[in-house]
Coordinates of N, CA and C and ligand atoms in Angstrom, one line a residue:
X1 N 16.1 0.0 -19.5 CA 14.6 -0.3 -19.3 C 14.1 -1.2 -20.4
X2 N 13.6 -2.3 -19.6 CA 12.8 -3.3 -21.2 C 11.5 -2.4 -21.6
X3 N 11.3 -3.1 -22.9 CA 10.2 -2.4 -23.5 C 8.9 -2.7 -22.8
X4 N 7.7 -1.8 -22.7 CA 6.6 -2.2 -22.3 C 6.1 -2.3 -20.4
X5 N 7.5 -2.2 -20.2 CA 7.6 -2.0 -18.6 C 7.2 -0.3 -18.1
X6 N 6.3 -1.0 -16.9 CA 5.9 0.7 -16.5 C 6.2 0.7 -15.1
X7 N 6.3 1.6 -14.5 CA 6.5 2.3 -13.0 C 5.2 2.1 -12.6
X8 N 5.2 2.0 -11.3 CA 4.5 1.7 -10.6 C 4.4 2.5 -9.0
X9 N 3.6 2.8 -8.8 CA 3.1 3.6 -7.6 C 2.4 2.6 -7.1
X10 N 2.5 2.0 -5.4 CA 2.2 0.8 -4.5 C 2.0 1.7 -3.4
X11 N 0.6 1.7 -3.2 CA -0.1 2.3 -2.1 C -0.5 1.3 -1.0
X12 N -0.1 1.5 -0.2 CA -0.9 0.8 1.7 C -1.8 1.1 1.7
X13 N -3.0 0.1 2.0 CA -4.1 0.6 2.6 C -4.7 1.4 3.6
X14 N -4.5 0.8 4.6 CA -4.5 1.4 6.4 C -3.7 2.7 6.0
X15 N -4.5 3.7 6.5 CA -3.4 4.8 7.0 C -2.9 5.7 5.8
X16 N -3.3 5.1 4.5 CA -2.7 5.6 3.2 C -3.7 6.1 2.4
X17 N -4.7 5.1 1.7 CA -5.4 5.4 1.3 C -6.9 5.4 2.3
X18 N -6.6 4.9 3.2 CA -8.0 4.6 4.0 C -7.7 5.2 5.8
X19 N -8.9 5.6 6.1 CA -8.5 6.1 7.6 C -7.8 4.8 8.5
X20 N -7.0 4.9 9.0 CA -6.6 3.8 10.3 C -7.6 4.0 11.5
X21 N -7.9 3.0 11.4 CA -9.3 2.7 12.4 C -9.0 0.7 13.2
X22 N -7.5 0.4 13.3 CA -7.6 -0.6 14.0 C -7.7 -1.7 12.6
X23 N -8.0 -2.7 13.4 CA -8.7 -3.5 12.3 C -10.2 -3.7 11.5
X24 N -10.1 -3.6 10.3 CA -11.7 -3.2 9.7 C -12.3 -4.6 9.9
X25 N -12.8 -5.2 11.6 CA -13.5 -6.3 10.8 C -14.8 -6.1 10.9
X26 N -15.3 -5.1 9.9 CA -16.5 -5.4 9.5 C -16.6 -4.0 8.5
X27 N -17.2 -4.4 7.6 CA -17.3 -3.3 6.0 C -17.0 -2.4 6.5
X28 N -18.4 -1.3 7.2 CA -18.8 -0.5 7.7 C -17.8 0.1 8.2
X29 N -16.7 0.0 8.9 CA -15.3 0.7 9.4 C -14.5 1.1 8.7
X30 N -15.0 0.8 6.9 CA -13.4 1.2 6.2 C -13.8 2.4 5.5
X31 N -13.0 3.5 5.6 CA -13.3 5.5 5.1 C -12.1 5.5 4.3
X32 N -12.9 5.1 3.0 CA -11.5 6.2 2.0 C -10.9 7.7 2.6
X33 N -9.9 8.0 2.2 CA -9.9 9.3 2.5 C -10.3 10.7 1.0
X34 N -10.6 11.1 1.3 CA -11.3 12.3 0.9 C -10.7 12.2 -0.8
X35 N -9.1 12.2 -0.2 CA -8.5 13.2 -1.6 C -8.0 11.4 -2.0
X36 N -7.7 10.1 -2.2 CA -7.4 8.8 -2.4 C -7.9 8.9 -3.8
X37 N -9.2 8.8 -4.2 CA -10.0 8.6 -5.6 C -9.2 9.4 -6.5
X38 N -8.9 10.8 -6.5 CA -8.1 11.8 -7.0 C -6.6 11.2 -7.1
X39 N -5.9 10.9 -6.3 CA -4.5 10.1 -6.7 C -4.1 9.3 -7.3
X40 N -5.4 8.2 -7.3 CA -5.5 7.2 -8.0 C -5.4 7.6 -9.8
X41 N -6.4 8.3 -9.7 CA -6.4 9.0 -10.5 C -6.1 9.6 -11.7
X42 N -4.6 10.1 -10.7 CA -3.5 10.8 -10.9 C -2.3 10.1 -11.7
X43 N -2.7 9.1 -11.0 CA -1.2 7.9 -11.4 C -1.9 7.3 -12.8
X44 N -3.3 6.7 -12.8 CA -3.4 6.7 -14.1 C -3.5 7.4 -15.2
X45 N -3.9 8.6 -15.5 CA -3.3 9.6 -16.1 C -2.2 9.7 -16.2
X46 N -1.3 9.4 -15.6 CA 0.2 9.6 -16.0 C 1.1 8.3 -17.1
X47 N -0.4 7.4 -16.6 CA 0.3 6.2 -17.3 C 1.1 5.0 -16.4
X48 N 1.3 5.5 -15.2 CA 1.9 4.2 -14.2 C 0.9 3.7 -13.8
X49 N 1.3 2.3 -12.8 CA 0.1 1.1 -12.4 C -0.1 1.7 -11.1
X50 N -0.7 1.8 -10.9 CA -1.8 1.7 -9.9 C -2.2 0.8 -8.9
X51 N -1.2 0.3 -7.6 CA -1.4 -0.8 -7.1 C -1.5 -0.9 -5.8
X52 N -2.6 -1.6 -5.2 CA -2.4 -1.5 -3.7 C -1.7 -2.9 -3.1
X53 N -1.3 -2.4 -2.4 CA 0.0 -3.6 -1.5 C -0.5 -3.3 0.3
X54 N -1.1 -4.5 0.6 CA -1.4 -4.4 2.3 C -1.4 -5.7 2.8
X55 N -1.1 -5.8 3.9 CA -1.2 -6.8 5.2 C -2.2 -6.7 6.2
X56 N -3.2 -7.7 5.9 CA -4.4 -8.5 6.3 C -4.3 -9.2 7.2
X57 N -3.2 -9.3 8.5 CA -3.4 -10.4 9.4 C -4.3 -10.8 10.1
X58 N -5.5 -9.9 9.8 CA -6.6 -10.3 11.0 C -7.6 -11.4 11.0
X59 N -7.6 -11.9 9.3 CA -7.8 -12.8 9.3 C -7.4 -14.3 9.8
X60 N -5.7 -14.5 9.9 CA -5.1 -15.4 10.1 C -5.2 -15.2 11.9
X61 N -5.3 -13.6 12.5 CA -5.7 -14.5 13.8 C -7.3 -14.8 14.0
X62 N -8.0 -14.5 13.5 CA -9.3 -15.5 13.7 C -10.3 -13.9 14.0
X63 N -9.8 -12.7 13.5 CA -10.6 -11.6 14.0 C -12.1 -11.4 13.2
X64 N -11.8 -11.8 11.9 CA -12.7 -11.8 10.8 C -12.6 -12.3 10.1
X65 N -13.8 -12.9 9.4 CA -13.8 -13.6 8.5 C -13.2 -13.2 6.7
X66 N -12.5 -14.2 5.7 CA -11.7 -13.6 4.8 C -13.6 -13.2 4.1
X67 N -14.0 -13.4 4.1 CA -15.7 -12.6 3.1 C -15.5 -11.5 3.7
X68 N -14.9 -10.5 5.2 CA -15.1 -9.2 5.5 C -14.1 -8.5 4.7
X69 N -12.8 -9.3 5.1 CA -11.4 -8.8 3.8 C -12.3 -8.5 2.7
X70 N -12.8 -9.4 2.0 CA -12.9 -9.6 0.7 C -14.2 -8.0 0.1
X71 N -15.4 -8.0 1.2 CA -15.8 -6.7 0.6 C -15.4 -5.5 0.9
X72 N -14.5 -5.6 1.7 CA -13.6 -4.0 2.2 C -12.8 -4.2 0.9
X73 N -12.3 -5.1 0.1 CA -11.6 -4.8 -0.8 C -12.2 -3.9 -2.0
X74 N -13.9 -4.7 -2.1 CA -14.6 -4.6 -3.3 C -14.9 -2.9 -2.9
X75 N -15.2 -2.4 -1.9 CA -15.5 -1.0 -1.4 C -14.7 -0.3 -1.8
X76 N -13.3 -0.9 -1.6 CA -11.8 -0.1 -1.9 C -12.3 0.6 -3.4
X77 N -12.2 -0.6 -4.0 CA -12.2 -0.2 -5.5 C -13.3 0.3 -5.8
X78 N -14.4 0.0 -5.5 CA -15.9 1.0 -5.7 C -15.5 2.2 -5.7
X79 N -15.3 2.8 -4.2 CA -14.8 4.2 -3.7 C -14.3 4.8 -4.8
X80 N -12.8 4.2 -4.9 CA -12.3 4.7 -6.1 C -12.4 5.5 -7.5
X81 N -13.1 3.9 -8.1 CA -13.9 4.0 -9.3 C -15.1 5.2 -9.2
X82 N -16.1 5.2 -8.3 CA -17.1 6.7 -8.5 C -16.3 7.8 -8.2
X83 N -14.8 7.8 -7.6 CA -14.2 9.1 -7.8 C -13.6 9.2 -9.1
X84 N -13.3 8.0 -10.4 CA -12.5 8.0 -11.7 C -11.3 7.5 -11.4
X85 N -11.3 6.9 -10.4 CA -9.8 6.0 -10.7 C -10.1 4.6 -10.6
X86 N -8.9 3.8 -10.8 CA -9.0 2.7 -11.3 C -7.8 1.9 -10.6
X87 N -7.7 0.8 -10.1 CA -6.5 -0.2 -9.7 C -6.2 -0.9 -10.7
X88 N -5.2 -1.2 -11.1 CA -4.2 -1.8 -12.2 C -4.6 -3.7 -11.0
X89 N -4.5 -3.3 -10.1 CA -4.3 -4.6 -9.2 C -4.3 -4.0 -7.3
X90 N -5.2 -5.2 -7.0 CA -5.3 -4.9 -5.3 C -4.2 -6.4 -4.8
X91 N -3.8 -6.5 -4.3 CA -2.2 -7.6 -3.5 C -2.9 -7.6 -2.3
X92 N -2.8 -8.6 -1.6 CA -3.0 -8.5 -0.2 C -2.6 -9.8 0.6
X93 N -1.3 -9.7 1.6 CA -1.0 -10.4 2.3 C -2.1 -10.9 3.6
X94 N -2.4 -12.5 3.6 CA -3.3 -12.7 4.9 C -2.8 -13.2 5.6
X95 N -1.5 -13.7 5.5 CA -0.8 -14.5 6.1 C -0.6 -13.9 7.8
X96 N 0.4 -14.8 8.7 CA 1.1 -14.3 9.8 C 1.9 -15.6 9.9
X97 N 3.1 -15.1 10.3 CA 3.8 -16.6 10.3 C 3.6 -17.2 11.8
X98 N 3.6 -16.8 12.6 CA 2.8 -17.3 14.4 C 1.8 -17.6 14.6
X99 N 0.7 -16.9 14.1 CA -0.9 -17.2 14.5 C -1.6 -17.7 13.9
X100 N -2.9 -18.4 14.4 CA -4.0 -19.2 13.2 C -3.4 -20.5 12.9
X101 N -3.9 -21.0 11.7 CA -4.1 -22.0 11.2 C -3.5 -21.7 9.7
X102 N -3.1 -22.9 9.0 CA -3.0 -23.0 7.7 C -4.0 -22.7 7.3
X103 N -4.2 -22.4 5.9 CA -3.1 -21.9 5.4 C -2.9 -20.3 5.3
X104 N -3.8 -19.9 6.2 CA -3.2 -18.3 7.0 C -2.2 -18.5 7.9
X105 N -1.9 -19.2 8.4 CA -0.9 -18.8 9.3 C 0.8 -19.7 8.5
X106 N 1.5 -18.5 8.0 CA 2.4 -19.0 7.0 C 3.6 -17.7 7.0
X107 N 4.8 -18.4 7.0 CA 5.9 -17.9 6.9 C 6.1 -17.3 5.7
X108 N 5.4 -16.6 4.8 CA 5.1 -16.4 3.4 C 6.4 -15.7 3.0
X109 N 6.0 -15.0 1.9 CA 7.3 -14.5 1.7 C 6.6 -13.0 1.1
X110 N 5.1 -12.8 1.2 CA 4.1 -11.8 0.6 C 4.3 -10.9 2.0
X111 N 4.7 -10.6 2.8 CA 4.1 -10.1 4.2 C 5.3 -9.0 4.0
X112 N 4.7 -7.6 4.0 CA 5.6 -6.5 3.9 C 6.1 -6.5 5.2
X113 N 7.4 -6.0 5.4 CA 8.4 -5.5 4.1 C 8.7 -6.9 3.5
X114 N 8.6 -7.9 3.5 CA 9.3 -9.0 2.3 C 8.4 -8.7 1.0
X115 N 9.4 -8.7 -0.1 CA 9.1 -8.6 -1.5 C 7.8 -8.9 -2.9
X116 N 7.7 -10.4 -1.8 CA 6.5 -11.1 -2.5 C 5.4 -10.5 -3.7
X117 N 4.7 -9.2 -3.0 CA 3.8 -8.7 -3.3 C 3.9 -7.7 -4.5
X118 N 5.3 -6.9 -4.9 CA 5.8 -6.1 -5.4 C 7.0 -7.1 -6.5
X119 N 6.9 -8.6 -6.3 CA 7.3 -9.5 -7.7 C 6.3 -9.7 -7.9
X120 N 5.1 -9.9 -7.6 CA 3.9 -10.8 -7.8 C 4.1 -9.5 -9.2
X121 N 3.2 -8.2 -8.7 CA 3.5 -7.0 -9.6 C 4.5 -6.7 -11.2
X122 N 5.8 -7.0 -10.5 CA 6.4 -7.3 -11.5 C 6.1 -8.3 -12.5
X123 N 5.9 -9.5 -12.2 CA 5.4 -10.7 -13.0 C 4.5 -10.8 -13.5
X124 N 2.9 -10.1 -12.9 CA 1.6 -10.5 -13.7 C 1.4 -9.0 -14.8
X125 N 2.1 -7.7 -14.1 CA 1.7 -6.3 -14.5 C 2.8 -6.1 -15.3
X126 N 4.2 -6.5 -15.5 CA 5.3 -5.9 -15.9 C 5.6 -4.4 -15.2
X127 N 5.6 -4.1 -13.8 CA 5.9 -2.9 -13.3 C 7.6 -3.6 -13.1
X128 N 8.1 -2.0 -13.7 CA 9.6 -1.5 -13.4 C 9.9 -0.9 -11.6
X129 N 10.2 -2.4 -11.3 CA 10.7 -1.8 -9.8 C 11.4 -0.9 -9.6
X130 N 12.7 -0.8 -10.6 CA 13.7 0.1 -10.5 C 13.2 1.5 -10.2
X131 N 11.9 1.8 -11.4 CA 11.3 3.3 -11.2 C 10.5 3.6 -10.5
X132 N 10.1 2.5 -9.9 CA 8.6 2.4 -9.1 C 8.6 2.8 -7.6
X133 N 7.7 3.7 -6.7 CA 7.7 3.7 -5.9 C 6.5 3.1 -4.7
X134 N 6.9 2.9 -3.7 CA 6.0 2.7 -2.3 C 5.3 4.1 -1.3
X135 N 4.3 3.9 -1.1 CA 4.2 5.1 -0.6 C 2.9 4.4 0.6
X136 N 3.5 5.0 1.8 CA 2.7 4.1 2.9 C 3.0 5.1 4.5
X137 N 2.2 4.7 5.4 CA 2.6 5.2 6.7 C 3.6 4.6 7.5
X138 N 4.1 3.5 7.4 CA 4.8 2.9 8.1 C 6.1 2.7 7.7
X139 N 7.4 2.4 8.7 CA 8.7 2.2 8.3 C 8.3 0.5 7.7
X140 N 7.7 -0.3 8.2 CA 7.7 -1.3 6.8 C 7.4 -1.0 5.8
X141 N 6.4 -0.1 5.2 CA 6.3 0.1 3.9 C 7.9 0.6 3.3
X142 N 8.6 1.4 3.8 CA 9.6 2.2 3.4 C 10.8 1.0 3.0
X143 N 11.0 -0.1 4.1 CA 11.9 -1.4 4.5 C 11.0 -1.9 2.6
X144 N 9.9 -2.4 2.2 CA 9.4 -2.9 1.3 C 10.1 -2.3 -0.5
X145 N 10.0 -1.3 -0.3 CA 10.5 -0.3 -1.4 C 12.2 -0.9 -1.8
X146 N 12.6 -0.2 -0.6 CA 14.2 -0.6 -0.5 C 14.6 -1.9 -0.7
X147 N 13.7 -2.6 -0.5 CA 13.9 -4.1 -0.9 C 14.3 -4.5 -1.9
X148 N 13.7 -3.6 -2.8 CA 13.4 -4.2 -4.2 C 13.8 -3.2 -5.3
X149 N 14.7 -2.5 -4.1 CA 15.6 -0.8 -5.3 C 14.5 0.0 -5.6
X150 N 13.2 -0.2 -5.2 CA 12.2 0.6 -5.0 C 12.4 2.1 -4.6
X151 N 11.7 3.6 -4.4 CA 11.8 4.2 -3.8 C 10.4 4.5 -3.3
X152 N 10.7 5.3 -1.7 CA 9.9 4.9 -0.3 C 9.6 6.4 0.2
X153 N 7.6 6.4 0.0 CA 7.4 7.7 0.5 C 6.8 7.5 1.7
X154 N 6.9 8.5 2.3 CA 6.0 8.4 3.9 C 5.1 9.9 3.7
X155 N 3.8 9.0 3.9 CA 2.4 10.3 4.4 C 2.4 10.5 5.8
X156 N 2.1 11.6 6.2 CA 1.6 11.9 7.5 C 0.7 11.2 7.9
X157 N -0.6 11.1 7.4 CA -1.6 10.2 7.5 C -1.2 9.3 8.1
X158 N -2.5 8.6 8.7 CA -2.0 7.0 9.4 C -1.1 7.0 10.9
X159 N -0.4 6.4 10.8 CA 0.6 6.1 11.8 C 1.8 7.7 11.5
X160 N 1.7 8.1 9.9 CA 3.0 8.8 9.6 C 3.7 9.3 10.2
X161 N 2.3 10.4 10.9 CA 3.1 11.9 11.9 C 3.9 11.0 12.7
X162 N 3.4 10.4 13.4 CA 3.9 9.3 14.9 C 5.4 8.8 14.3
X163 N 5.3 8.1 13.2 CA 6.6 7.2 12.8 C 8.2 8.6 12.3
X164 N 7.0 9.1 11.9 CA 8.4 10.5 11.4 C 8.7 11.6 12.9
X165 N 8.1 11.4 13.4 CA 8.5 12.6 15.1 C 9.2 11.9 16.0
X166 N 8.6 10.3 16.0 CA 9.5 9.4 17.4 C 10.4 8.9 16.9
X167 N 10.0 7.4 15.5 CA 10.6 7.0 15.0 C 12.2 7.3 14.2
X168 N 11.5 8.1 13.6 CA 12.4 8.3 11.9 C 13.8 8.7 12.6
X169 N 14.0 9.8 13.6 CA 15.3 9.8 13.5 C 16.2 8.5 14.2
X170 N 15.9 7.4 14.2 CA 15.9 6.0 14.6 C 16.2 5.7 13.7
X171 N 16.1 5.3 12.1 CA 16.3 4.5 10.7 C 17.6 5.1 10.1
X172 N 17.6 4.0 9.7 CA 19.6 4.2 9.7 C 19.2 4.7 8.2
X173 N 18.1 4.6 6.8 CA 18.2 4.9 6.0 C 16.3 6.3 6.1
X174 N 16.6 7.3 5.5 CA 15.4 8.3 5.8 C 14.7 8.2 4.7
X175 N 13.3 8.2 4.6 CA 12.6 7.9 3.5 C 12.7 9.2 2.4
X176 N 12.6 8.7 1.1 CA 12.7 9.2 0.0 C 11.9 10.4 -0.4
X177 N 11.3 10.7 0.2 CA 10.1 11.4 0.2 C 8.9 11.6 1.5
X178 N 9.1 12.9 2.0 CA 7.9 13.1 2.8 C 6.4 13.7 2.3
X179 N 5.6 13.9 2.6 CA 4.2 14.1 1.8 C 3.0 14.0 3.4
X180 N 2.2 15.4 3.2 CA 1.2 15.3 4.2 C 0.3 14.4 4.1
X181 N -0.2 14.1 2.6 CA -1.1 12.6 2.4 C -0.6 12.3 1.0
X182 N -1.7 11.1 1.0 CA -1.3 10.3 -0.5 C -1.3 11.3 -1.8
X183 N -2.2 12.0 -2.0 CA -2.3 13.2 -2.8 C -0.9 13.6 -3.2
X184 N -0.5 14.6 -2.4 CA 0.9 15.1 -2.1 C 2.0 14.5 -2.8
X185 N 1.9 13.3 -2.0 CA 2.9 11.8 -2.3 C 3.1 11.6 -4.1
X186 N 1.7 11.3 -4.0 CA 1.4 11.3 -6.0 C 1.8 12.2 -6.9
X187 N 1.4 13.4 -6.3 CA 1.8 15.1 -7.2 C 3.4 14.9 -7.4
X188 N 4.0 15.0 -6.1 CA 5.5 14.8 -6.0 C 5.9 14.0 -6.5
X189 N 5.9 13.0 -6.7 CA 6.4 11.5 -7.5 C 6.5 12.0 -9.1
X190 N 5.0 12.2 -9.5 CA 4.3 12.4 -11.3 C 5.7 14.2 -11.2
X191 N 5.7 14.4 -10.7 CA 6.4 16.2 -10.8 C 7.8 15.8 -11.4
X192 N 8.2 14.7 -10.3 CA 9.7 14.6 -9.9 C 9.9 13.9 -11.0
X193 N 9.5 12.6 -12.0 CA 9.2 11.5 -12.5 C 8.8 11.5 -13.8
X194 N 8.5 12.3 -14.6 CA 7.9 11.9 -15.7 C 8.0 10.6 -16.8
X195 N 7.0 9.9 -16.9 CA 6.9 8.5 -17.2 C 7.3 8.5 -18.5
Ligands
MG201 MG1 -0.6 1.5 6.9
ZN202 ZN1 1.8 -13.5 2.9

C-alpha cells in the first residue's frame, strides 16, 4: 500500500443513494433516501473517500437539459451535507456512445461498468482501488468494481431486489456483499474493513 492512499467507498446514485424514479429530468424528482446522509457519514468518519459514481445518459439523449443534471447534483450534496456528510467528489458519466450529439454522445471510457470514473478517483483523490469498494443496484455497478480489483456490493434498493431474485443466479461471478440498503452496505464494509 503507498503512503497517503485511502479506500474508497463509490456509491450509484439512482437506486443507491436516491429513490429510482426513471429519469430525474427535473430537480423536483430526485429523493435522497432516508438513511444516505448517515452513510455518508459513516464513511467519513472512518476516514475513507466518499464518492459518487453515476451514469447520466439522459442528457446525451436530448431528455434534459445538463443545468437539470447539474442541480440534482448540487441537491445531492446539499441533502447530504444538512444530514453531516460530506462527498470527497461527485463523477458523473453523460456520455452514450449511440445517441445525441457530440460531445455527449461518445464512446467514452467513463460509462460504468468501464473504469474511467473510478481512475479519474484514483488520480485526482489518491483512492486505493485495491481496498476500495462499489456499492450500487445494478450488475453494472458490480462488472465496475471487478474491473478495477475493486470489491462489489449490491443493495436491495433500486433495481437490487429485482437484479438479485431474476438476475444474479445468471452472473458467472456473485457480488461481494449483499446489504438491504446503502446504510447496511457501509456498516458491513467499515465492520469487515478497518481503515
Ligand atoms: Mg442505480
Ligand atoms: Zn462517459
Amino acid at each position: 500500500m503507498s503512503r497517503g492512499k485511502r479506500p474508497a467507498v463509490f456509491m450509484d446514485r439512482d437506486g443507491t443513494l436516491s429513490h429510482e424514479v426513471g429519469y430525474v429530468n427535473h430537480p423536483s424528482r430526485f429523493r435522497l433516501y432516508p438513511w444516505s446522509a448517515g452513510a455518508v457519514r459513516a464513511i467519513n468518519e472512518a476516514s475513507w473517500l466518499a464518492v459518487v459514481v453515476t451514469n447520466q445518459a439522459g442528457v446525451a439523449r436530448g431528455y434534459f437539459p445538463e443545468t437539470v443534471f447539474d442541480e440534482v447534483q448540487q441537491r445531492l450534496r446539499q441533502n447530504v451535507e444538512s444530514g453531516g456528510g460530506r462527498f470527497d467528489a461527485v463523477y458523473a458519466c453523460l456520455h452514450h456512445p449511440s445517441v445525441g450529439e457530440p460531445p455527449y454522445r461518445a464512446d467514452c471510457d467513463c460509462r460504468k461498468p468501464r473504469p474511467g470514473l473510478l481512475r479519474k478517483a484514483e488520480s485526482e483523490l489518491g483512492a486505493d482501488l485495491s481496498r476500495s469498494w462499489v456499492i450500487g443496484d445494478r450488475h453494472s455497478d458490480m462488472l465496475l468494481a471487478w474491473n478495477v480489483g475493486a470489491r462489489a456490493a449490491l443493495v436491495k434498493s433500486g433495481y437490487g431486489l429485482g437484479e438479485l431474485t431474476y438476475l444474479a443466479p445468471g452472473w458467472s461471478r456473485q457480488p461481494d456483499l449483499v446489504a438491504e440498503n446503502l446504510l447496511e452496505a457501509v456498516e458491513l464494509i467499515l465492520n469487515r474493513e478497518p481503515a
